CSV table of C-alpha atoms in Angstrom, one decimal:
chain,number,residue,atom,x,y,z
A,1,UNK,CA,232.2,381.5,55.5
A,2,UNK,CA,232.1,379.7,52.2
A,3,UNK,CA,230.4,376.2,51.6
A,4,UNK,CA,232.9,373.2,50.5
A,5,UNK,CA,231.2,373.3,46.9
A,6,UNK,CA,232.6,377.2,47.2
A,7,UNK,CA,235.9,376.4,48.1
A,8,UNK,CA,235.6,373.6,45.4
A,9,UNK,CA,235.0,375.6,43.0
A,10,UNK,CA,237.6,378.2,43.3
A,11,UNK,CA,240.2,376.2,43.8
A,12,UNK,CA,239.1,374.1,40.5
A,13,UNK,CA,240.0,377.1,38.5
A,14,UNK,CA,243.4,376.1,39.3
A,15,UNK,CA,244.7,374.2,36.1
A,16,UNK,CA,247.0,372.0,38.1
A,17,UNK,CA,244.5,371.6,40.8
A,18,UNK,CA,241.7,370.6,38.4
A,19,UNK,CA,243.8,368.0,36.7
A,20,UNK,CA,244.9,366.2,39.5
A,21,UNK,CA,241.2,366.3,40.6
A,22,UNK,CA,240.0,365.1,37.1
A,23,UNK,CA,242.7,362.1,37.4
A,24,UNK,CA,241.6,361.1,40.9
A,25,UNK,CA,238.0,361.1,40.0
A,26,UNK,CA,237.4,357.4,38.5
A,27,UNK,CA,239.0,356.4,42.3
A,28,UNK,CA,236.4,358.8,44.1
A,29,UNK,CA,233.9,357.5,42.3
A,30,UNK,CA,234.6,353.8,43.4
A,31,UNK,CA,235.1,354.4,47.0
A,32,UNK,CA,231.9,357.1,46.8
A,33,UNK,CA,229.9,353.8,45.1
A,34,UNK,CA,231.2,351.5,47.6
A,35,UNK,CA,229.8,353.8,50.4
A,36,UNK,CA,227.0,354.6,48.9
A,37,UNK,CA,226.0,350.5,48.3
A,38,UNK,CA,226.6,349.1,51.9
A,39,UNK,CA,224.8,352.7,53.2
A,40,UNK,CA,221.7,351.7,51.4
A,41,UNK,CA,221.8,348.2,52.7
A,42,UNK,CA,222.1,349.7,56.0
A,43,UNK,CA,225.5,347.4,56.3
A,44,UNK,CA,228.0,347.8,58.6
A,45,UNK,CA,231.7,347.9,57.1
A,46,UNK,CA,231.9,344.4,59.3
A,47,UNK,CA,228.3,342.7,58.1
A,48,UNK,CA,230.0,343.7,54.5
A,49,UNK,CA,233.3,341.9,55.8
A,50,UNK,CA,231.8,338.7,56.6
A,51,UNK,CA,229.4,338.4,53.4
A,52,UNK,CA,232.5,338.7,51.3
A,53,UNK,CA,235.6,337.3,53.0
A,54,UNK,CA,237.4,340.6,53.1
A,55,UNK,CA,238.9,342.6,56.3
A,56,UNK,CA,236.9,345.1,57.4
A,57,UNK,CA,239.6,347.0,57.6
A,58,UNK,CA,240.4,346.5,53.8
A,59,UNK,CA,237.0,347.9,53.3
A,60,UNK,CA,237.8,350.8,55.6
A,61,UNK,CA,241.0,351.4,53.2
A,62,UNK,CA,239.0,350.8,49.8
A,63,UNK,CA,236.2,353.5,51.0
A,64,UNK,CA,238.7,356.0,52.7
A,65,UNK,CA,240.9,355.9,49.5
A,66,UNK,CA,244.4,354.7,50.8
A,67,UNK,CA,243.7,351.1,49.0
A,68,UNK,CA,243.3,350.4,45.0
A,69,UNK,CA,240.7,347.9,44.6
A,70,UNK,CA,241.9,344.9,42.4
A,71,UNK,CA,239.0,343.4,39.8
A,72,UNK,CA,238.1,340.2,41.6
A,73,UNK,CA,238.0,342.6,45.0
A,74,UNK,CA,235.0,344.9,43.2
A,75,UNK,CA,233.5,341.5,41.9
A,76,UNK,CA,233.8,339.7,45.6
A,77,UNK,CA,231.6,343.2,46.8
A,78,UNK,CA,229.6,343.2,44.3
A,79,UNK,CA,228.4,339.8,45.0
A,80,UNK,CA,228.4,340.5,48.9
A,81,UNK,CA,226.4,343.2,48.3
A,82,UNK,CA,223.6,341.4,45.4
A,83,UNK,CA,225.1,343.4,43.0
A,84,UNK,CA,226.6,343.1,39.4
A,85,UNK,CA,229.9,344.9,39.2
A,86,UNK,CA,229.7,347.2,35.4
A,87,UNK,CA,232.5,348.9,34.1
A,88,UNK,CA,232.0,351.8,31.7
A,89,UNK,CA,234.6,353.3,29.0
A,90,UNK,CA,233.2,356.6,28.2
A,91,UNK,CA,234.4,359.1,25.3
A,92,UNK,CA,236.9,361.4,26.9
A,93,UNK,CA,236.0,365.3,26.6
């Protein structure tokens, strides 16, 4: 049985596969960073809710990936969270 990061892999050596992967990836990486921020706070999606005004279950959508965070909505959990919200533009390859 091969491991996901097998499976990844092989199907990334599909050109149409691995550009629709390279165009998703900025929105991965947002959801994977919004996971990864109230995991290490030990938050629930709720206790993340209430220190920022939003739904919970507009946080469930921003970290499952079926919403498209706005500006001010990184910025509102960044601040429930004591963060500071960066935003990089990085040479392309």
């Amino acid at each position: 049985m091969r491991t996901f990061n097998e499976l990844k892999q092989q199907l990334l050596q599909n050109e149409d596969v691995k550009k629709e992967y390279e165009r998703l990836e900025p929105e991965y990486q947002v959801m994977r960073a919004i996971i990864k921020a109230r995991q290490e706070q030990n938050l629930t999606q709720q206790e993340l809710a209430d220190r920022t005004g939003i739904d919970r279950s507009d946080i469930s959508k921003l970290e499952n990936g079926s919403a498209n965070p706005s500006l001010r909505t990184l910025k509102r959990l960044a601040d429930g969270l004591g963060m500071q919200l960066q935003i990089n533009f990085v040479h392309a390859n």
